[in-house]
Short mmCIF file of C-alpha atoms and ligand atoms in Angstrom, two decimals:
data_model
loop_
_atom_site.label_atom_id
_atom_site.label_comp_id
_atom_site.label_asym_id
_atom_site.label_seq_id
_atom_site.Cartn_x
_atom_site.Cartn_y
_atom_site.Cartn_z
CA MET A 1 23.71 21.74 -34.90
CA GLY A 2 23.03 22.89 -31.37
CA SER A 3 20.61 21.28 -29.00
CA MET A 4 17.82 19.32 -30.54
CA ASP A 5 14.27 20.25 -29.85
CA ILE A 6 13.00 17.25 -27.91
CA ASP A 7 9.51 16.96 -26.48
CA GLN A 8 10.33 16.15 -22.86
CA ASN A 9 7.02 14.45 -22.35
CA ARG A 10 7.59 11.99 -25.11
CA HIS A 11 9.68 9.04 -24.18
CA LEU A 12 10.55 6.47 -26.81
CA SER A 13 8.32 3.42 -26.60
CA ILE A 14 5.98 4.75 -23.92
CA ARG A 15 2.29 4.54 -24.55
CA GLU A 16 0.34 7.74 -23.99
CA ALA A 17 -2.64 6.42 -22.06
CA PRO A 18 -3.45 3.42 -19.87
CA ALA A 19 -4.47 0.12 -21.44
CA LYS A 20 -8.18 -0.74 -21.50
CA SER A 21 -10.01 -3.86 -20.39
CA ASP A 22 -13.29 -5.05 -21.96
CA TYR A 23 -15.24 -2.89 -19.48
CA ASP A 24 -13.14 0.18 -20.24
CA GLN A 25 -14.04 -0.27 -23.89
CA GLY A 26 -17.66 -1.31 -23.33
CA LEU A 27 -16.99 -4.41 -25.41
CA ASN A 28 -19.43 -6.75 -23.71
CA GLY A 29 -22.20 -4.19 -23.60
CA LEU A 30 -21.27 -3.07 -20.07
CA THR A 31 -19.05 -0.24 -18.90
CA LEU A 32 -17.49 0.36 -15.48
CA ASP A 33 -20.49 2.52 -14.64
CA ASP A 34 -22.91 -0.39 -15.06
CA VAL A 35 -21.47 -2.67 -12.35
CA THR A 36 -20.00 -2.36 -8.86
CA PRO A 37 -16.22 -2.05 -8.43
CA THR A 38 -16.18 -5.58 -6.98
CA SER A 39 -18.00 -7.08 -9.97
CA ALA A 40 -15.75 -5.21 -12.40
CA LEU A 41 -12.61 -6.34 -10.55
CA VAL A 42 -13.64 -9.98 -10.56
CA SER A 43 -14.94 -10.20 -14.13
CA CYS A 44 -12.94 -7.75 -16.25
CA GLN A 45 -11.04 -9.33 -19.14
CA HIS A 46 -8.09 -8.49 -21.28
CA VAL A 47 -8.96 -7.82 -24.89
CA PHE A 48 -7.53 -10.61 -26.95
CA THR A 49 -7.78 -10.54 -30.71
CA GLY A 50 -7.06 -12.91 -33.53
CA THR A 51 -8.73 -16.17 -32.46
CA HIS A 52 -12.27 -17.42 -31.93
CA THR A 53 -11.83 -17.99 -28.21
CA THR A 54 -10.18 -16.04 -25.41
CA PRO A 55 -8.28 -17.52 -22.44
CA ILE A 56 -10.29 -16.61 -19.30
CA VAL A 57 -6.99 -16.11 -17.47
CA THR A 58 -4.65 -13.52 -18.94
CA PRO A 59 -1.55 -15.37 -20.19
CA ILE A 60 1.86 -14.57 -18.75
CA TYR A 61 3.52 -12.73 -21.60
CA HIS A 62 7.16 -13.64 -21.12
CA SER A 63 8.09 -11.92 -24.34
CA ALA A 64 10.75 -9.21 -23.99
CA THR A 65 10.17 -7.77 -27.44
CA TYR A 66 7.33 -7.73 -29.94
CA ILE A 67 7.36 -8.28 -33.69
CA MET A 68 6.12 -5.47 -35.89
CA ASP A 69 4.67 -5.81 -39.37
CA LYS A 70 5.76 -2.39 -40.56
CA LEU A 71 7.73 0.63 -39.39
CA ASP A 72 4.59 2.60 -38.60
CA ASP A 73 3.60 0.07 -35.96
CA ALA A 74 5.91 1.55 -33.32
CA MET A 75 4.24 4.94 -33.61
CA GLN A 76 0.85 3.28 -33.56
CA CYS A 77 1.67 1.63 -30.22
CA PHE A 78 2.13 5.05 -28.56
CA THR A 79 -1.37 6.16 -29.36
CA ASP A 80 -3.44 2.99 -29.63
CA GLY A 81 -1.58 0.76 -27.22
CA GLY A 82 0.33 -2.38 -27.99
CA SER A 83 3.71 -3.54 -26.79
CA ILE A 84 7.12 -2.83 -28.23
CA TYR A 85 9.43 -3.85 -25.37
CA SER A 86 8.42 -5.29 -22.01
CA ARG A 87 10.10 -2.68 -19.83
CA ASN A 88 7.69 -0.19 -21.32
CA SER A 89 4.55 -2.25 -21.64
CA ASN A 90 3.54 -5.82 -21.07
CA PRO A 91 0.02 -7.18 -21.63
CA THR A 92 -0.05 -9.19 -18.37
CA CYS A 93 0.95 -6.14 -16.30
CA GLU A 94 -1.54 -3.99 -18.21
CA MET A 95 -4.44 -6.33 -17.48
CA THR A 96 -3.50 -6.35 -13.79
CA GLU A 97 -3.47 -2.54 -13.90
CA CYS A 98 -6.95 -2.51 -15.50
CA ALA A 99 -8.25 -4.72 -12.68
CA ILE A 100 -6.79 -2.43 -9.99
CA ASN A 101 -8.31 0.59 -11.69
CA ALA A 102 -11.68 -1.19 -11.86
CA LEU A 103 -11.69 -0.84 -8.05
CA GLU A 104 -9.94 2.49 -7.63
CA ARG A 105 -11.67 4.29 -10.51
CA GLY A 106 -8.84 6.64 -11.35
CA ALA A 107 -7.42 7.65 -14.73
CA GLY A 108 -5.20 4.57 -14.76
CA SER A 109 -3.04 2.30 -12.63
CA LEU A 110 0.55 1.10 -12.86
CA THR A 111 2.16 -1.95 -11.29
CA PHE A 112 5.68 -1.80 -9.88
CA ALA A 113 8.40 -4.22 -8.76
CA SER A 114 7.54 -3.44 -5.11
CA GLY A 115 5.57 -1.06 -2.95
CA MET A 116 8.76 0.93 -2.45
CA ALA A 117 9.31 1.11 -6.24
CA ALA A 118 5.82 2.65 -6.43
CA VAL A 119 6.52 5.17 -3.61
CA SER A 120 9.95 6.16 -4.93
CA SER A 121 8.61 6.61 -8.47
CA ILE A 122 6.10 9.15 -7.16
CA PHE A 123 8.86 10.96 -5.25
CA LEU A 124 11.25 10.95 -8.20
CA GLY A 125 8.56 11.79 -10.73
CA PHE A 126 6.91 14.69 -8.94
CA LEU A 127 9.51 16.25 -6.60
CA LYS A 128 12.47 18.41 -7.44
CA THR A 129 15.15 20.26 -5.52
CA GLY A 130 13.64 22.90 -3.24
CA ASP A 131 10.22 21.24 -3.02
CA HIS A 132 8.80 20.41 0.39
CA VAL A 133 7.00 17.23 1.49
CA VAL A 134 4.77 16.72 4.53
CA PHE A 135 4.51 13.16 5.85
CA GLN A 136 3.76 11.27 9.05
CA SER A 137 6.08 9.72 11.57
CA PRO A 138 5.90 6.90 12.21
CA CYS A 139 4.99 5.56 8.83
CA TYR A 140 6.39 2.72 6.75
CA VAL A 141 10.14 2.87 7.44
CA GLY A 142 11.04 2.47 3.77
CA THR A 143 9.07 5.65 3.02
CA THR A 144 10.91 7.55 5.76
CA THR A 145 14.23 6.31 4.40
CA ALA A 146 13.32 7.25 0.82
CA LEU A 147 12.44 10.79 1.95
CA LYS A 148 15.70 11.07 3.91
CA HIS A 149 17.50 10.13 0.71
CA MET A 150 15.54 12.73 -1.27
CA ALA A 151 16.52 15.34 1.36
CA GLU A 152 20.19 14.42 1.34
CA HIS A 153 20.74 13.94 -2.37
CA TYR A 154 18.15 16.18 -4.01
CA LYS A 155 17.64 18.83 -1.32
CA VAL A 156 13.95 18.11 -1.05
CA GLU A 157 12.73 19.53 2.25
CA THR A 158 10.64 17.37 4.58
CA THR A 159 8.49 17.93 7.64
CA PHE A 160 6.99 15.06 9.54
CA VAL A 161 3.87 15.32 11.68
CA THR A 162 3.72 13.09 14.72
CA ASP A 163 -0.03 12.81 15.02
CA VAL A 164 -2.75 12.39 12.43
CA LYS A 165 -4.72 15.58 13.09
CA THR A 166 -5.69 17.61 10.05
CA GLU A 167 -4.47 20.77 11.88
CA SER A 168 -1.01 19.21 12.21
CA PHE A 169 -0.83 18.66 8.47
CA GLU A 170 -2.04 22.21 7.92
CA LYS A 171 0.59 23.67 10.24
CA ALA A 172 3.34 21.78 8.44
CA ILE A 173 2.49 23.26 5.03
CA GLN A 174 5.00 25.77 3.62
CA PRO A 175 4.87 27.95 0.50
CA ASN A 176 7.04 25.36 -1.31
CA THR A 177 5.03 22.30 -0.25
CA LYS A 178 4.52 20.11 -3.29
CA LEU A 179 3.24 16.87 -1.79
CA ILE A 180 1.44 15.64 1.31
CA TRP A 181 2.10 11.94 1.79
CA VAL A 182 -0.55 10.27 3.88
CA GLU A 183 -0.43 6.74 5.22
CA THR A 184 -3.80 5.53 6.49
CA PRO A 185 -4.27 3.45 8.51
CA CYS A 186 -0.65 4.11 9.37
CA ASN A 187 2.10 1.74 10.21
CA PRO A 188 2.53 0.52 12.90
CA ASN A 189 0.05 2.23 15.21
CA VAL A 190 -3.04 1.99 12.95
CA LEU A 191 -4.04 5.64 13.38
CA VAL A 192 -6.33 7.03 10.69
CA VAL A 193 -5.92 10.23 8.66
CA ASP A 194 -9.00 12.01 7.31
CA ILE A 195 -8.18 11.86 3.59
CA LYS A 196 -10.87 14.30 2.51
CA ALA A 197 -9.89 16.88 5.14
CA VAL A 198 -6.25 16.75 3.99
CA VAL A 199 -7.33 17.00 0.34
CA ASP A 200 -9.51 20.01 1.20
CA LEU A 201 -6.57 21.89 2.65
CA ALA A 202 -4.11 20.82 -0.05
CA LYS A 203 -6.18 21.40 -3.18
CA PRO A 204 -6.63 25.20 -2.94
CA LYS A 205 -2.85 25.49 -2.56
CA GLY A 206 -2.15 23.23 -5.53
CA ILE A 207 -0.47 20.60 -3.34
CA LEU A 208 -0.52 16.96 -4.44
CA VAL A 209 -1.91 14.35 -2.04
CA GLY A 210 -0.64 10.77 -2.15
CA VAL A 211 -2.17 8.05 0.00
CA ASP A 212 -0.47 4.82 1.01
CA GLY A 213 -3.52 2.69 1.76
CA THR A 214 -1.68 -0.63 2.08
CA PHE A 215 -3.16 -1.37 5.55
CA ALA A 216 -6.70 -0.99 4.19
CA SER A 217 -6.41 -2.53 0.69
CA PRO A 218 -8.08 -0.89 -2.33
CA TYR A 219 -11.25 -2.84 -1.55
CA VAL A 220 -11.73 -1.13 1.83
CA GLN A 221 -10.48 2.35 0.93
CA GLN A 222 -10.40 4.23 -2.36
CA PRO A 223 -8.68 7.59 -1.76
CA LEU A 224 -9.28 8.98 -5.26
CA ARG A 225 -12.99 9.21 -4.38
CA TYR A 226 -12.04 11.91 -1.88
CA GLY A 227 -9.90 13.84 -4.33
CA ALA A 228 -6.45 12.38 -3.62
CA ASP A 229 -4.02 12.43 -6.55
CA PHE A 230 -2.33 9.07 -5.95
CA SER A 231 -3.52 5.87 -4.36
CA MET A 232 -0.57 3.60 -3.66
CA HIS A 233 -0.47 0.04 -2.33
CA SER A 234 2.14 -2.53 -1.54
CA CYS A 235 0.59 -5.47 -3.41
CA SER A 236 2.90 -7.68 -1.35
CA LYS A 237 0.23 -7.34 1.34
CA TYR A 238 -3.57 -7.60 0.93
CA VAL A 239 -3.71 -7.21 -2.86
CA GLY A 240 -1.50 -10.24 -3.55
CA GLY A 241 -2.86 -11.68 -0.32
CA HIS A 242 -0.86 -14.89 -0.10
CA LEU A 243 2.59 -13.71 1.04
CA ASP A 244 4.11 -15.14 -2.13
CA LEU A 245 5.21 -12.06 -4.05
CA ILE A 246 6.63 -8.53 -3.84
CA ALA A 247 4.81 -5.89 -5.91
CA GLY A 248 3.34 -2.40 -5.74
CA CYS A 249 0.80 -0.28 -7.56
CA VAL A 250 -0.24 3.33 -8.02
CA THR A 251 -3.49 4.69 -9.39
CA THR A 252 -3.50 8.32 -10.48
CA SER A 253 -6.31 10.84 -10.74
CA THR A 254 -5.27 12.18 -14.15
CA VAL A 255 -3.80 10.73 -17.34
CA GLU A 256 -1.01 13.35 -17.18
CA GLN A 257 0.08 12.04 -13.76
CA TRP A 258 -0.15 8.49 -15.04
CA ARG A 259 2.11 9.45 -17.96
CA VAL A 260 4.72 10.97 -15.64
CA LEU A 261 4.88 7.73 -13.66
CA LYS A 262 4.88 5.60 -16.80
CA HIS A 263 7.80 7.69 -18.03
CA MET A 264 9.64 7.16 -14.69
CA GLN A 265 9.04 3.44 -14.93
CA GLY A 266 10.18 3.18 -18.53
CA THR A 267 13.29 5.17 -17.67
CA PHE A 268 14.29 3.65 -14.33
CA GLY A 269 13.01 0.17 -15.11
CA ASN A 270 11.19 -0.69 -11.89
CA MET A 271 8.29 -2.45 -13.58
CA LEU A 272 6.72 -5.65 -12.27
CA SER A 273 7.65 -8.95 -13.89
CA PRO A 274 4.78 -10.49 -15.90
CA HIS A 275 4.93 -13.62 -13.76
CA ASP A 276 4.31 -11.67 -10.54
CA ALA A 277 1.73 -9.52 -12.32
CA SER A 278 -0.18 -12.71 -13.04
CA LEU A 279 -0.06 -13.67 -9.34
CA VAL A 280 -1.26 -10.19 -8.37
CA LEU A 281 -4.14 -10.49 -10.84
CA ARG A 282 -5.09 -13.85 -9.36
CA GLY A 283 -4.99 -12.31 -5.87
CA LEU A 284 -7.19 -9.43 -7.02
CA ARG A 285 -9.98 -11.75 -8.17
CA THR A 286 -10.57 -12.88 -4.57
CA LEU A 287 -9.65 -9.62 -2.83
CA PRO A 288 -13.26 -8.63 -2.02
CA LEU A 289 -14.00 -12.07 -0.57
CA ARG A 290 -10.79 -12.21 1.45
CA MET A 291 -11.24 -8.67 2.76
CA LYS A 292 -14.72 -9.49 4.06
CA LYS A 293 -13.29 -12.29 6.20
CA HIS A 294 -10.23 -10.20 7.18
CA CYS A 295 -12.52 -7.38 8.34
CA GLU A 296 -14.81 -9.73 10.25
CA ASN A 297 -11.87 -11.45 11.98
CA GLY A 298 -10.07 -8.16 12.62
CA LEU A 299 -13.01 -6.76 14.54
CA LEU A 300 -13.52 -9.96 16.59
CA VAL A 301 -9.83 -10.20 17.55
CA ALA A 302 -9.67 -6.48 18.36
CA GLN A 303 -12.75 -6.76 20.59
CA PHE A 304 -11.20 -9.73 22.39
CA LEU A 305 -7.92 -7.89 22.99
CA ASP A 306 -9.71 -4.69 24.01
CA GLY A 307 -11.29 -6.36 27.00
CA HIS A 308 -8.24 -8.35 28.06
CA PRO A 309 -6.74 -7.46 31.47
CA LYS A 310 -3.17 -7.88 30.22
CA VAL A 311 -3.63 -5.53 27.30
CA GLU A 312 -2.91 -1.86 27.96
CA ARG A 313 -4.52 -0.48 24.81
CA VAL A 314 -5.69 -1.59 21.40
CA HIS A 315 -5.73 0.46 18.23
CA TYR A 316 -8.17 -0.81 15.64
CA PRO A 317 -10.21 1.62 13.50
CA GLY A 318 -13.36 -0.47 14.02
CA LEU A 319 -13.38 0.00 17.80
CA GLU A 320 -15.39 2.92 19.16
CA SER A 321 -12.44 3.71 21.43
CA HIS A 322 -10.21 4.34 18.39
CA PRO A 323 -9.45 8.09 18.28
CA GLN A 324 -10.48 8.37 14.60
CA HIS A 325 -13.31 5.83 14.60
CA GLU A 326 -15.76 8.30 13.03
CA VAL A 327 -13.33 9.15 10.22
CA ALA A 328 -12.68 5.45 9.65
CA LYS A 329 -16.42 4.77 9.40
CA LYS A 330 -16.62 7.41 6.70
CA GLN A 331 -13.68 6.44 4.52
CA MET A 332 -13.21 2.70 5.12
CA ILE A 333 -16.04 0.89 3.40
CA GLY A 334 -17.21 -2.64 4.08
CA GLY A 335 -15.06 -3.01 7.20
CA PHE A 336 -11.95 -1.80 8.96
CA SER A 337 -9.37 -4.21 7.54
CA ALA A 338 -7.45 -6.49 9.89
CA MET A 339 -4.42 -4.61 11.21
CA ILE A 340 -4.34 -4.23 14.98
CA MET A 341 -1.82 -2.58 17.24
CA ALA A 342 -1.99 -3.97 20.76
CA GLU A 343 0.10 -2.72 23.63
CA ILE A 344 0.72 -5.50 26.09
CA LYS A 345 1.04 -4.57 29.76
CA GLY A 346 4.47 -5.07 31.21
CA GLY A 347 6.23 -3.21 28.42
CA SER A 348 8.76 -5.12 26.41
CA LYS A 349 8.50 -8.14 28.65
CA GLY A 350 4.80 -8.64 27.88
CA GLY A 351 5.15 -8.07 24.16
CA ALA A 352 8.17 -10.30 24.07
CA THR A 353 6.45 -13.12 25.87
CA VAL A 354 3.59 -13.21 23.43
CA ALA A 355 5.71 -13.07 20.32
CA GLU A 356 9.05 -14.33 21.55
CA VAL A 357 10.78 -11.21 20.44
CA TRP A 358 14.40 -10.36 21.05
CA THR A 359 14.23 -6.82 22.31
CA ILE A 360 17.36 -5.07 23.47
CA LEU A 361 16.05 -5.52 26.98
CA VAL A 362 15.39 -9.22 26.85
CA VAL A 363 18.10 -10.19 24.44
CA LYS A 364 19.60 -12.53 26.99
CA TYR A 365 16.45 -14.51 27.64
CA ARG A 366 15.24 -16.70 24.85
CA ILE A 367 11.60 -17.07 25.78
CA LYS A 368 9.43 -19.87 24.46
CA ILE A 369 7.22 -19.13 21.47
CA ASN A 370 3.76 -18.85 22.89
CA VAL A 371 1.62 -18.17 19.86
CA ARG A 372 0.93 -21.22 17.72
CA ILE A 373 -1.27 -20.13 14.84
CA PHE A 374 0.09 -16.58 14.55
CA LYS A 375 3.57 -16.53 13.07
CA LEU A 376 6.30 -14.13 14.16
CA ALA A 377 7.19 -12.40 10.90
CA VAL A 378 7.22 -9.01 9.23
CA SER A 379 4.79 -8.21 6.40
CA LEU A 380 1.02 -8.39 6.64
CA GLY A 381 -2.19 -8.80 4.72
CA GLY A 382 -1.81 -12.50 3.93
CA ALA A 383 -4.22 -15.35 4.43
CA GLN A 384 -2.08 -16.49 7.36
CA SER A 385 -2.10 -14.56 10.64
CA ILE A 386 1.16 -12.84 11.49
CA LEU A 387 2.39 -10.71 14.33
CA GLU A 388 5.52 -8.67 14.75
CA HIS A 389 7.23 -6.43 17.30
CA PRO A 390 7.71 -2.97 15.76
CA TYR A 391 10.15 -1.79 18.43
CA THR A 392 12.75 -4.36 17.42
CA MET A 393 11.69 -5.59 14.02
CA THR A 394 10.44 -2.70 11.88
CA HIS A 395 10.60 0.58 13.78
CA GLY A 396 12.31 1.64 16.97
CA LYS A 397 15.93 2.53 17.48
CA TYR A 398 17.45 0.32 14.84
CA LEU A 399 15.73 2.15 12.03
CA LEU A 400 14.62 5.54 13.32
CA SER A 401 16.59 8.28 15.00
CA GLU A 402 16.19 8.60 18.77
CA GLU A 403 14.04 11.71 18.29
CA GLU A 404 11.79 9.98 15.77
CA THR A 405 11.41 6.90 17.98
CA LYS A 406 10.46 9.02 20.96
CA LYS A 407 7.97 11.13 19.01
CA SER A 408 6.54 8.19 17.10
CA GLY A 409 5.07 6.55 20.16
CA VAL A 410 6.44 3.13 19.19
CA THR A 411 6.92 1.41 22.54
CA PRO A 412 8.54 -1.90 23.53
CA GLY A 413 5.19 -3.39 24.54
CA MET A 414 3.56 -2.97 21.13
CA LEU A 415 2.61 -5.86 18.93
CA ARG A 416 1.43 -5.30 15.39
CA ILE A 417 -1.04 -7.98 14.46
CA SER A 418 -2.14 -8.91 10.94
CA VAL A 419 -5.26 -11.02 11.37
CA GLY A 420 -5.58 -13.63 8.65
CA ILE A 421 -8.53 -15.56 7.33
CA GLU A 422 -8.40 -18.58 9.64
CA ASP A 423 -11.49 -18.91 11.85
CA ALA A 424 -11.68 -16.21 14.50
CA ASP A 425 -12.40 -18.58 17.41
CA ASP A 426 -9.11 -20.36 16.86
CA LEU A 427 -7.19 -17.10 16.54
CA ILE A 428 -8.70 -15.74 19.73
CA ALA A 429 -7.96 -18.97 21.60
CA ASP A 430 -4.34 -18.76 20.39
CA LEU A 431 -3.90 -15.21 21.65
CA LYS A 432 -5.70 -16.03 24.90
CA GLN A 433 -3.40 -18.91 25.85
CA ALA A 434 -0.35 -16.79 24.94
CA LEU A 435 -1.56 -13.84 27.01
CA ASP A 436 -2.26 -16.18 29.94
CA LYS A 437 1.49 -16.80 30.02
CA VAL A 438 2.37 -13.11 30.28
CA ASP A 439 3.71 -12.61 33.78
CA LEU A 440 2.98 -9.12 35.01
CA SER A 441 4.55 -9.64 38.43
C1 PLP B 1 5.04 -3.09 2.97
C2 PLP B 1 4.68 -1.67 2.90
C3 PLP B 1 5.29 -0.82 1.97
C4 PLP B 1 6.40 -1.28 1.04
O1 PLP B 1 5.99 -2.29 0.18
P1 PLP B 1 7.00 -3.38 -0.45
O2 PLP B 1 6.11 -4.14 -1.38
O3 PLP B 1 7.52 -4.20 0.69
O4 PLP B 1 8.08 -2.63 -1.13
C5 PLP B 1 4.89 0.50 1.92
N1 PLP B 1 3.94 0.96 2.76
C6 PLP B 1 3.33 0.17 3.67
C7 PLP B 1 2.30 0.76 4.57
C8 PLP B 1 3.69 -1.17 3.78
O5 PLP B 1 3.11 -1.94 4.70
#
């Protein structure tokens, strides 16, 4: 026999549609349309059958494989749901995905082993040789690296835009553009892209739009509402919220897109472990509450820094001086999150003094740590306040090419600040005493 006729869309042991929570099924007399996204996120339940009572917390299903009663059961799992093998579906991960989708309101969500597993699954699932991608620079360095890999190994073409203007995205589009990858607010300079404007120029050309909204969280920003195809988050940040896990998620606008990603995940095996899925689900239950405090603190700290004589400029979408403040007001709901980029006067020396950073320029001088509550660390979005120095720690010459560094506008004086949920007065006092020690002479 020659080649077998195989349905390429059918992958062994992959379910055909996302799992459903009690709300998705209308089991308690309410559907997702009857409550707010926040209420659905906090109260949605996994559907548990076979006993009189249901655990209010979804159990961690450590099981790798699942017992079947009869041969037909495997087939049944494809169409009606149910687990066969935990790489392909796990009830704890599925409940976490239902909770994410209760906020995002797409066709379905998927959890991944990391934010980068989520990003790379979209790239691998939807791009092929000869396709073209438009993205921003700077953006999350892992994303830039993944696209460089796609260019080198799969001959995917890439164009990066160095500002966030809709016209710049438009100019970068080519006849073979398949995907526009938007990061908003973007890392590390907290500029904001108008999601709807990008969708409006992509849609008539059949171009997919993916949004990395990690800096905003899915509570503050829900890109699918504006017509985006993918909403992606690093759950290691606000979604998990406690700096105790690495995870990612994607919500898609159609079931077909969801199935492509599910297929990628089942094939490449970058699913989230059920233990971490359980932590993500716990984080999600308090996401709305945490984000309210993050947003409140973010604005107060940004306002303090904005008026400070030793601060050159502050980027925070909630400040009127932010170049895309009007766009942010439109697409960030309930607040502007808590990521701030502050440029300290005195270039690398100022930034280094506040954070005790080893820049190339000050590598010889180990300067005292001047912040006390803020911790010098990468990552963001946790309960604890963190700051980092993009030029040496996450962007800049070590990770980007000289051309990219120059165009990206990442300067030695920049500090990226993730404002936590401590009380704002204490955070402001901490930054104030640190800035007092910056010597501009
Ligand atoms: C952290 C981050 C990622 C990558 O997420 P991981 O969970 O660390 O893999 C992607 N995009 C942005 C904007 C991030 O901040």
